[in-house]
mmCIF file of C-alpha atoms in Angstrom:
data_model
loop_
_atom_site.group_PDB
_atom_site.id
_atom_site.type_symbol
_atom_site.label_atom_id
_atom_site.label_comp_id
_atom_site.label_asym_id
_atom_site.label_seq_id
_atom_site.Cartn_x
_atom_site.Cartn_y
_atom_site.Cartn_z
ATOM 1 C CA UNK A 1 0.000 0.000 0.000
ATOM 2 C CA UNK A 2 1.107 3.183 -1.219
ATOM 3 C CA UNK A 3 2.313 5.754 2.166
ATOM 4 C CA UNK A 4 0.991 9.322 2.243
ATOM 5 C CA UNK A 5 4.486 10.519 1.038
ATOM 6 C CA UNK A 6 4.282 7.865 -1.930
ATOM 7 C CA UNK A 7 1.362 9.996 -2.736
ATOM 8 C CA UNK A 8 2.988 13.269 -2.001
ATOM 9 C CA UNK A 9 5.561 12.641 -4.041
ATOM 10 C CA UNK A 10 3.139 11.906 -7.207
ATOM 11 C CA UNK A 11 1.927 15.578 -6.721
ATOM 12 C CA UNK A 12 2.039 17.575 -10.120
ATOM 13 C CA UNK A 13 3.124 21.254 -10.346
ATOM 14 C CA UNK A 14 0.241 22.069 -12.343
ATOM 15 C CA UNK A 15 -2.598 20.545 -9.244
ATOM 16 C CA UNK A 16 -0.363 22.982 -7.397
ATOM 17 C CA UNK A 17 -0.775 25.834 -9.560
ATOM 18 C CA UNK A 18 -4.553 24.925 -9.924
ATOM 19 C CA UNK A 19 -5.146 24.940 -6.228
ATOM 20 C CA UNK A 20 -2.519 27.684 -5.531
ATOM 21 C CA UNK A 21 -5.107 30.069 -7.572
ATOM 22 C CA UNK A 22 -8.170 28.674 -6.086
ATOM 23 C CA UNK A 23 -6.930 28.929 -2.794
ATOM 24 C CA UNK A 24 -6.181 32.478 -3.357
ATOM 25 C CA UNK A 25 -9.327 33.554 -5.611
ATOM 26 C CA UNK A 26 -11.510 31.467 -3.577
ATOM 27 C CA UNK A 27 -13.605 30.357 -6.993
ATOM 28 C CA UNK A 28 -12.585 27.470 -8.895
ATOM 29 C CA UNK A 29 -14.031 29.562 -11.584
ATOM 30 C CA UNK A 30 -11.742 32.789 -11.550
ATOM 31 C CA UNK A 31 -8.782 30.495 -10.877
ATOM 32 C CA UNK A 32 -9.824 28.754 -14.121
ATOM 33 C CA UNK A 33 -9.832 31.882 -16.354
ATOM 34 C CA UNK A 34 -6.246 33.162 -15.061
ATOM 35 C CA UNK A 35 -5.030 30.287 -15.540
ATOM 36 C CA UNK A 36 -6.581 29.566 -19.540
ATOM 37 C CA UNK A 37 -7.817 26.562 -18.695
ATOM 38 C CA UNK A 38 -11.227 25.297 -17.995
ATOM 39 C CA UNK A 39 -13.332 24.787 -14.763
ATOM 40 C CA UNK A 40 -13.766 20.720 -14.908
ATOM 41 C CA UNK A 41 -9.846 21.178 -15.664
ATOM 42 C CA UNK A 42 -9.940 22.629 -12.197
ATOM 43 C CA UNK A 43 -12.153 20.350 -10.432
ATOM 44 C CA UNK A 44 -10.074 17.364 -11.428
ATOM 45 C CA UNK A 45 -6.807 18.782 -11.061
ATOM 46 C CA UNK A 46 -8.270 19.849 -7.202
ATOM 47 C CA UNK A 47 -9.720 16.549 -7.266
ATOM 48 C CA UNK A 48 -7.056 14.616 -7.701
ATOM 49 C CA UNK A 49 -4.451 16.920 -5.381
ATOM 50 C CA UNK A 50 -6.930 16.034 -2.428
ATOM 51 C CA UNK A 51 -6.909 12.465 -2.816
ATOM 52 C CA UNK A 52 -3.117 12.011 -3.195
ATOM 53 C CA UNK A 53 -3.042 14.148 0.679
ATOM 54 C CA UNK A 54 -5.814 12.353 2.302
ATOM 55 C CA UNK A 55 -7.320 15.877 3.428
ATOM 56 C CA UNK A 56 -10.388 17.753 1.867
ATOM 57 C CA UNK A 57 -8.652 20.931 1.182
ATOM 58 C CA UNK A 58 -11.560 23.436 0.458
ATOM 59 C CA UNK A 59 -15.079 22.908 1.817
ATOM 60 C CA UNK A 60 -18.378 25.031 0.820
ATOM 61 C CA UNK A 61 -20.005 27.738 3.139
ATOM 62 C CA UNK A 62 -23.673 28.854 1.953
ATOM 63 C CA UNK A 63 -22.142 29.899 -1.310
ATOM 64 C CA UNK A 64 -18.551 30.844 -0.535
ATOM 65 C CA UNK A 65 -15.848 28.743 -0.918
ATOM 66 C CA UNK A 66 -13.341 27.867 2.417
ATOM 67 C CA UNK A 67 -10.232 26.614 3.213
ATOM 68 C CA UNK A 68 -10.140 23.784 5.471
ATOM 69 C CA UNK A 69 -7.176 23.927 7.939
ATOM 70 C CA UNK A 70 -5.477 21.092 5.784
ATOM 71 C CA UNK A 71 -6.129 23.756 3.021
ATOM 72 C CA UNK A 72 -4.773 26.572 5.348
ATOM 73 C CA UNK A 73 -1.498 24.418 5.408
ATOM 74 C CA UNK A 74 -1.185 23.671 1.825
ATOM 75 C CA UNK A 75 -1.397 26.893 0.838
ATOM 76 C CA UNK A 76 1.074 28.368 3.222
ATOM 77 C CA UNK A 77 3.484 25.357 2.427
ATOM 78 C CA UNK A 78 2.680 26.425 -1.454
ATOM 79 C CA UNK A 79 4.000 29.635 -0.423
ATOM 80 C CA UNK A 80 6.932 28.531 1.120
ATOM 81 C CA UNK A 81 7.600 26.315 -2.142
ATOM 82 C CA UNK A 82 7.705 28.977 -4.376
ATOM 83 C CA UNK A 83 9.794 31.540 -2.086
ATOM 84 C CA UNK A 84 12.379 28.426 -1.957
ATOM 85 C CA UNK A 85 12.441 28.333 -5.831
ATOM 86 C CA UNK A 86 12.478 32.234 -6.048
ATOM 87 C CA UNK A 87 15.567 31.948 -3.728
ATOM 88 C CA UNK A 88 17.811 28.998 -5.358
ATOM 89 C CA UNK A 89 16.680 30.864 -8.805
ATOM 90 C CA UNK A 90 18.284 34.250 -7.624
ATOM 91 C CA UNK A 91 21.374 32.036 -5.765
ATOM 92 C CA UNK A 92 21.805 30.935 -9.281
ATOM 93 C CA UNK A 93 21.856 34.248 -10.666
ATOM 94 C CA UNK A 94 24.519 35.370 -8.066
ATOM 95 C CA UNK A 95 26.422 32.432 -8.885
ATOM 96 C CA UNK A 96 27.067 34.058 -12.597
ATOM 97 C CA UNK A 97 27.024 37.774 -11.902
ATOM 98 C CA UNK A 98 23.830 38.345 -12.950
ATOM 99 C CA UNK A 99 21.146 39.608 -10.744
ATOM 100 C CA UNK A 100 17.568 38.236 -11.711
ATOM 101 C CA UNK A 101 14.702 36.764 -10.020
ATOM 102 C CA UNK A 102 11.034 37.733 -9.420
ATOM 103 C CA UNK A 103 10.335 41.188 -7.120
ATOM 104 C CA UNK A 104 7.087 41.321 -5.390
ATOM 105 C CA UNK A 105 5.695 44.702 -4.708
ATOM 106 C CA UNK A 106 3.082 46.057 -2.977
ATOM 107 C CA UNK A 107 1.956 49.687 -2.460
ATOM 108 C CA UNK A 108 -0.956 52.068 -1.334
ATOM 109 C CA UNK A 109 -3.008 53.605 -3.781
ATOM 110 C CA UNK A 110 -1.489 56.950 -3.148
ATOM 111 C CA UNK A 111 1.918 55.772 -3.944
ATOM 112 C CA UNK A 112 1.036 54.941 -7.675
ATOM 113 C CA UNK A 113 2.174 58.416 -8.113
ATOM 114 C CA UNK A 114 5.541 58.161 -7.805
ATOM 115 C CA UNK A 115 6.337 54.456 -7.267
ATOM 116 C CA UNK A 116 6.013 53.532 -10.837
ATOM 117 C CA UNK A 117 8.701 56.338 -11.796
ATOM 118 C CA UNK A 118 10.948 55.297 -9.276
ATOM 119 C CA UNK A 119 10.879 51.541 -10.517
ATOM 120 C CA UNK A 120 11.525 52.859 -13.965
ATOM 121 C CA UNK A 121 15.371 53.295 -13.791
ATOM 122 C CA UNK A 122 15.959 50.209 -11.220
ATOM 123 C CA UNK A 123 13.972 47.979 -14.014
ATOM 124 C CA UNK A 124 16.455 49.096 -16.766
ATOM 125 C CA UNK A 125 19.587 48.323 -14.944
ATOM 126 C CA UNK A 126 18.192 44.872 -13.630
ATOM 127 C CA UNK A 127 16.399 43.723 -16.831
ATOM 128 C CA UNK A 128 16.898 39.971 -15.098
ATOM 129 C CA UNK A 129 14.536 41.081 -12.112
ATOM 130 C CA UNK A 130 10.988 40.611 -12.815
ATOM 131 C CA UNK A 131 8.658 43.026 -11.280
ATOM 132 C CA UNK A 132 4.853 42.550 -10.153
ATOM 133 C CA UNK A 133 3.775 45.723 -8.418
ATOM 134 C CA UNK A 134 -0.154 45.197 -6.931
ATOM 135 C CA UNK A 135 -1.596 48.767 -6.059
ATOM 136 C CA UNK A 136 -4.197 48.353 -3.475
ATOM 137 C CA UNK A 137 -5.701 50.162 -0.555
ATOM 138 C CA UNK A 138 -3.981 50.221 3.346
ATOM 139 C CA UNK A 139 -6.522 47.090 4.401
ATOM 140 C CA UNK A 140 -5.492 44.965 1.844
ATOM 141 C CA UNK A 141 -1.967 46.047 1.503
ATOM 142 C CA UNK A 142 -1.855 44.834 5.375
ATOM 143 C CA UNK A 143 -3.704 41.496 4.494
ATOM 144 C CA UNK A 144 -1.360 40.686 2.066
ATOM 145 C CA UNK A 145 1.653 41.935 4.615
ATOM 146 C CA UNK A 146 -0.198 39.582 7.189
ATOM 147 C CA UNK A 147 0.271 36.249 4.984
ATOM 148 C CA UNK A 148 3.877 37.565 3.223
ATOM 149 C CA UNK A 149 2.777 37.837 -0.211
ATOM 150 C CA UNK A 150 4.802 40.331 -1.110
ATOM 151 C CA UNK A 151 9.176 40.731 -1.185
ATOM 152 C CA UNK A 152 8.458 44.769 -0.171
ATOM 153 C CA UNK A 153 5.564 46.722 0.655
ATOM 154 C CA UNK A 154 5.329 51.090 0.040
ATOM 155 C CA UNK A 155 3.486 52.707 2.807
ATOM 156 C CA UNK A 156 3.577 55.694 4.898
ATOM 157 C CA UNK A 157 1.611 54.417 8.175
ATOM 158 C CA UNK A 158 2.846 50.274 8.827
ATOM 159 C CA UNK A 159 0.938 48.253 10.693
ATOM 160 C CA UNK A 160 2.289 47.650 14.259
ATOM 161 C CA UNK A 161 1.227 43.795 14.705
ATOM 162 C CA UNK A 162 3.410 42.201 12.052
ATOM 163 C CA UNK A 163 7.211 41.645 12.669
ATOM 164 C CA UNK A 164 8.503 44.164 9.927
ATOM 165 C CA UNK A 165 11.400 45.921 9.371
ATOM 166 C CA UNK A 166 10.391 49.626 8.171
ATOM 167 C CA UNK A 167 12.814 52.471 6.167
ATOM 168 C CA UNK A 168 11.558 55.413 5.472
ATOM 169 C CA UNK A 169 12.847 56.869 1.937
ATOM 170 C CA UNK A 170 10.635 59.541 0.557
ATOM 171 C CA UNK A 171 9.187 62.324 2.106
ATOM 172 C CA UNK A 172 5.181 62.565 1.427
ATOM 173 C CA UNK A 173 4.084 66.348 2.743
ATOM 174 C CA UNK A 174 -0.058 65.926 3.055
ATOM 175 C CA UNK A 175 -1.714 69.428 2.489
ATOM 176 C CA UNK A 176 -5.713 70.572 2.375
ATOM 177 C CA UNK A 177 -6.464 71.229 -1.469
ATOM 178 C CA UNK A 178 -9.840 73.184 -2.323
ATOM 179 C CA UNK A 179 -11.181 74.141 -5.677
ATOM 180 C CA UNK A 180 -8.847 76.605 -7.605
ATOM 181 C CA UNK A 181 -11.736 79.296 -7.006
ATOM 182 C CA UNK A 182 -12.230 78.782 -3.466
ATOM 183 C CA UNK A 183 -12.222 81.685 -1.446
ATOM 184 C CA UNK A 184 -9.884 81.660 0.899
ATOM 185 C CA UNK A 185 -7.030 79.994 -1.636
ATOM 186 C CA UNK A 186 -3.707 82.623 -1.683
ATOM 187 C CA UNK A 187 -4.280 83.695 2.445
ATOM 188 C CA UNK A 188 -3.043 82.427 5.588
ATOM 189 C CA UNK A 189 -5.281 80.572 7.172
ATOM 190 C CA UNK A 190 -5.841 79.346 10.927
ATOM 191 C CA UNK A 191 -7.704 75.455 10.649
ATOM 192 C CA UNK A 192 -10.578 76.634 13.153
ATOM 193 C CA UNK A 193 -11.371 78.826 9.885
ATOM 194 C CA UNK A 194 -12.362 75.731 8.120
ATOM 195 C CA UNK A 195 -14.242 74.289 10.926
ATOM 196 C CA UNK A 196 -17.860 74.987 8.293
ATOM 197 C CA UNK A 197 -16.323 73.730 5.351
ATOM 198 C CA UNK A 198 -17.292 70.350 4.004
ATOM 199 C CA UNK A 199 -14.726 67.829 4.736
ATOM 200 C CA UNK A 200 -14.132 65.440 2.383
ATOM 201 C CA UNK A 201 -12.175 62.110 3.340
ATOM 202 C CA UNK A 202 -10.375 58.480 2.085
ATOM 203 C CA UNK A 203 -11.986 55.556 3.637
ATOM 204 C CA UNK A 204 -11.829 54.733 6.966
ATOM 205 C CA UNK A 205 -8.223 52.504 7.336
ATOM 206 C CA UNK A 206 -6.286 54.771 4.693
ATOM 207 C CA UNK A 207 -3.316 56.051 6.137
ATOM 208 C CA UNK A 208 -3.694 59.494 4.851
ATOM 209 C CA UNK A 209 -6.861 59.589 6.372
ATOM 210 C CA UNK A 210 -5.650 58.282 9.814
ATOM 211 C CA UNK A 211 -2.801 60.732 9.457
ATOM 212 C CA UNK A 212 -5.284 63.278 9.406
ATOM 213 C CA UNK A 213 -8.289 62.400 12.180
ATOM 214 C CA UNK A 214 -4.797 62.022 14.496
ATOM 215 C CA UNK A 215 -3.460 65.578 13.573
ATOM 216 C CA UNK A 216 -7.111 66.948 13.804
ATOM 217 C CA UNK A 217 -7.679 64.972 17.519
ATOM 218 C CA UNK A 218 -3.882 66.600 18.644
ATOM 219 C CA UNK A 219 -5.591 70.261 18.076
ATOM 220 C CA UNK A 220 -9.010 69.614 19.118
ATOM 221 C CA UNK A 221 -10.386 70.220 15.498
ATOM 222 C CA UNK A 222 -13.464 68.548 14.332
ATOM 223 C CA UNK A 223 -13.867 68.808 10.804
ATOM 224 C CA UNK A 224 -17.525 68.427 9.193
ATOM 225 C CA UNK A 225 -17.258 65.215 7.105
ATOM 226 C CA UNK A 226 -19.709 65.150 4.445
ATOM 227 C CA UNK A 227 -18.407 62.377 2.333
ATOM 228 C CA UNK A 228 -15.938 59.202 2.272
ATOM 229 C CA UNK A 229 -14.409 58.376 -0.463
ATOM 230 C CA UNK A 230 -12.379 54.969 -1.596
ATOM 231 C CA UNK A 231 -9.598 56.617 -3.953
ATOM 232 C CA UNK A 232 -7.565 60.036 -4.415
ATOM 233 C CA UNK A 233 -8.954 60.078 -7.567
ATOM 234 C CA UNK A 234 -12.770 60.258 -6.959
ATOM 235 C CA UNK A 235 -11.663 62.910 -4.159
ATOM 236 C CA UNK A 236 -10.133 65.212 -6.319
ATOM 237 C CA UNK A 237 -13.219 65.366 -8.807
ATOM 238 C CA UNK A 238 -15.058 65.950 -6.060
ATOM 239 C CA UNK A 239 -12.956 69.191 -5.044
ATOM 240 C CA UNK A 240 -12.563 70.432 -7.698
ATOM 241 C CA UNK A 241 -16.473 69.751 -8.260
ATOM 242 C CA UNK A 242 -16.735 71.930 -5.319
ATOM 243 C CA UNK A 243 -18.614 69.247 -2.949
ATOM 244 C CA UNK A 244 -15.936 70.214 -0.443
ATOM 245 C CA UNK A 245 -11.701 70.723 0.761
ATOM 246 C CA UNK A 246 -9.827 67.531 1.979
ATOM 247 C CA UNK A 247 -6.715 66.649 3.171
ATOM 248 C CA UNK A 248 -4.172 64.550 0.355
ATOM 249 C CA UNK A 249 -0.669 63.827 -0.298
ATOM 250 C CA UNK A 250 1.030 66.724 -2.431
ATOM 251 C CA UNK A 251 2.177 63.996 -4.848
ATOM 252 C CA UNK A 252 -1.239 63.193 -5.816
ATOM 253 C CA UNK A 253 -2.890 66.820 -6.891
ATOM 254 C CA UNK A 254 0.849 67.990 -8.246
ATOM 255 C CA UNK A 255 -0.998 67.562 -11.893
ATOM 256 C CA UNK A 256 -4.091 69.689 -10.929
ATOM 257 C CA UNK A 257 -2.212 72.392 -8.872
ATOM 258 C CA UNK A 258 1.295 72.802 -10.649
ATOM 259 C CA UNK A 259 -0.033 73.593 -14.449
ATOM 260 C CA UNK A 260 -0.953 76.913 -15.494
ATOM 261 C CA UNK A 261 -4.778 76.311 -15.978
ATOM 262 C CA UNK A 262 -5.450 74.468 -12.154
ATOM 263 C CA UNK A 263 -8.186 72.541 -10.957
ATOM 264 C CA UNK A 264 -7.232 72.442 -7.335
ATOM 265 C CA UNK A 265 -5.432 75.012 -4.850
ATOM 266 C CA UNK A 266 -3.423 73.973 -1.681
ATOM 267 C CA UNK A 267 -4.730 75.626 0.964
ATOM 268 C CA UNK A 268 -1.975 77.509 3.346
ATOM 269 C CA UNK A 269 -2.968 76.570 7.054
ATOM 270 C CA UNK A 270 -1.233 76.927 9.617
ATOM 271 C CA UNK A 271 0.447 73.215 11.243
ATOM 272 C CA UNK A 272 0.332 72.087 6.953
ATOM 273 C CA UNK A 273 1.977 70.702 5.163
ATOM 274 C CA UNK A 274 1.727 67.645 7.745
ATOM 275 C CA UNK A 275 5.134 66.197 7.405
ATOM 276 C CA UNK A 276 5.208 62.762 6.790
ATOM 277 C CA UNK A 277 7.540 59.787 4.810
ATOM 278 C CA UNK A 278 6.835 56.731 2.654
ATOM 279 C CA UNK A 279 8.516 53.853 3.967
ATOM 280 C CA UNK A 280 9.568 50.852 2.277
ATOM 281 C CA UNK A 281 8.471 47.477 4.601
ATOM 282 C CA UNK A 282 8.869 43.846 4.732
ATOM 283 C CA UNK A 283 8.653 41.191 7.027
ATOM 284 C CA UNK A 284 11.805 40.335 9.251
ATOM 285 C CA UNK A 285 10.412 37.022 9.845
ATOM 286 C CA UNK A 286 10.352 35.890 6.196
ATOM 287 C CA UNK A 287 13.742 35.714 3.754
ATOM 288 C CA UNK A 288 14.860 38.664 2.185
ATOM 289 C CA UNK A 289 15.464 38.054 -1.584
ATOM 290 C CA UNK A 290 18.382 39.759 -3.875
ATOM 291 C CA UNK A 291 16.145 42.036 -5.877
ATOM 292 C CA UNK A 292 14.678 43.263 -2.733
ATOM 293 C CA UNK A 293 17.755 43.695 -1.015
ATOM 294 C CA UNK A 294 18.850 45.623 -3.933
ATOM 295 C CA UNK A 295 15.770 47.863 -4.243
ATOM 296 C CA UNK A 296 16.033 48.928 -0.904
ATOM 297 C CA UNK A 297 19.914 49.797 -1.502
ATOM 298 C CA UNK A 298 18.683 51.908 -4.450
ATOM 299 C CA UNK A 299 16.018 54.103 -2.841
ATOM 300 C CA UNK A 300 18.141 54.612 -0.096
ATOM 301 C CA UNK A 301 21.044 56.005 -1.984
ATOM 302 C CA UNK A 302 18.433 58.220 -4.458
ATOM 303 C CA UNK A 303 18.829 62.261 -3.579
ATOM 304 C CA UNK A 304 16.198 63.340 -1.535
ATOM 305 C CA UNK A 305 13.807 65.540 -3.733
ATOM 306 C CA UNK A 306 12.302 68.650 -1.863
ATOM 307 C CA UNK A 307 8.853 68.531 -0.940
#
């Protein structure tokens, strides 16, 4: 009779992949259509991986698909698996010279606006390094922190329950922007003379926004919120719709405020610009690849540009 790690060993890389996907998705379906193949493709290939463990590995909940803890394990030792590769691939690499191997990023959504031009120059001097940068908000940038998806991770506010090391590398000024018409854009303001504005904010768990409520708490300022929004994007629209002022990184309304027709105005309050960085993270608990090593060596040797 065959033992379990007989049947271990029979284990294909491609019921790996299938699971991997499903495990992450959480649909045999959308695992299916990124990985070209079809759902009963799936279902056997999950089918099969199952019976060569011993374990169901995924279980149904109403209409949601689970992990079961033998799942839970899988996938982490999936994980695992693949950082191993990712590591003898870039020992390989080292071994001739060459640097080269996959780089897992992560950022915030406000850092699309200057992460992709920073990644730019370090692409074109490692073209060995493959890059996969996932732009998401703080919650899931944390969640994916939380279960080390990820070589680095861009944030300015990192969570405090994870083991991570943390370098800050950029400064990230946050000012309050208003429509270019607003009033009191071009004076010197006090922020108890915005106390009737309408406040306009990022969803609840953004760092920016957190950033904020904390700065407005320290100086007893209670802002009227009339609106959350999910994205920097749908806030400035609304600004400069005039639906109200909010409180953003400088990097993000630099295309509305610094051209010579603007959409937006930073307001000049008194306390702002609230002086903040953009760390780059990762988890001290996991291995550090090459390419991320590298990266990090990179940003921190870039000239500090003024805020």
């Amino acid at each position: 009779m065959a033992t379990r790690i007989d049947r271990l060993s029979r284990i294909s890389s491609q019921q790996l992949r299938c699971f991997e996907a499903t495990a992450r998705l959480l649909s045999v379906t959308r695992a299916a259509q990124e990985l070209h193949v079809t759902q009963p493709t799936v279902s056997v290939q999950l089918r099969e991986l199952a019976h060569a463990i011993g374990e169901p590995l995924l279980e149904t909940s109403g209409r949601r698909l689970r992990l079961t803890p033998a799942g839970e394990a899988l996938q982490q030792t999936v994980l695992e698996l693949r950082e191993a590769w990712q590591r003898f691939d870039t020992r390989i690499g080292e071994i001739h010279g060459l640097m080269r191997g996959k780089l897992r990023i992560a950022a915030v959504t406000t850092a699309e606006y200057f992460v992709p031009d920073l990644l730019g120059p370090f692409s074109a001097s490692h073209p060995g390094v493959d890059i996969e940068l996932a732009v998401e908000n703080r919650d899931r940038v944390v969640e994916r922190l939380s279960r080390g998806a990820d070589d680095l991770t861009v944030m300015m506010v990192p969570p405090a329950h994870l083991p991570l090391e943390s370098v800050p590398f950029v400064d990230n000024p946050l000012v309050i922007v208003a429509p270019a018409a607003h009033p009191k854009a071009g004076r010197r303001l006090r922020l108890s003379s915005l106390a009737d504005e309408r406040w306009l904010m990022r969803e609840i768990g953004s760092g920016t926004r957190m950033v904020a409520e904390n700065h407005f708490a320290h100086v007893r300022f209670a802002p009227q919120v009339a609106m959350s929004l999910g994205s920097n994007e749908a806030i400035k629209h609304a600004v400069a719709a005039g639906l109200g002022i909010a409180v953003l990184s400088r990097l993000a309304v630099q295309n509305e405020v610094d051209v010579a027709d603007p959409r937006l105005a930073v307001l000049r309050v008194d306390r702002f610009p609230l002086r903040r960085r953009w760390s780059v993270v990762w988890r001290k608990d996991l291995p550090h690849s090459a390419p991320a090593r590298q990266l990090v060596a990179y940003l921190l040797a870039r000239p500090q540009q003024p805020a």
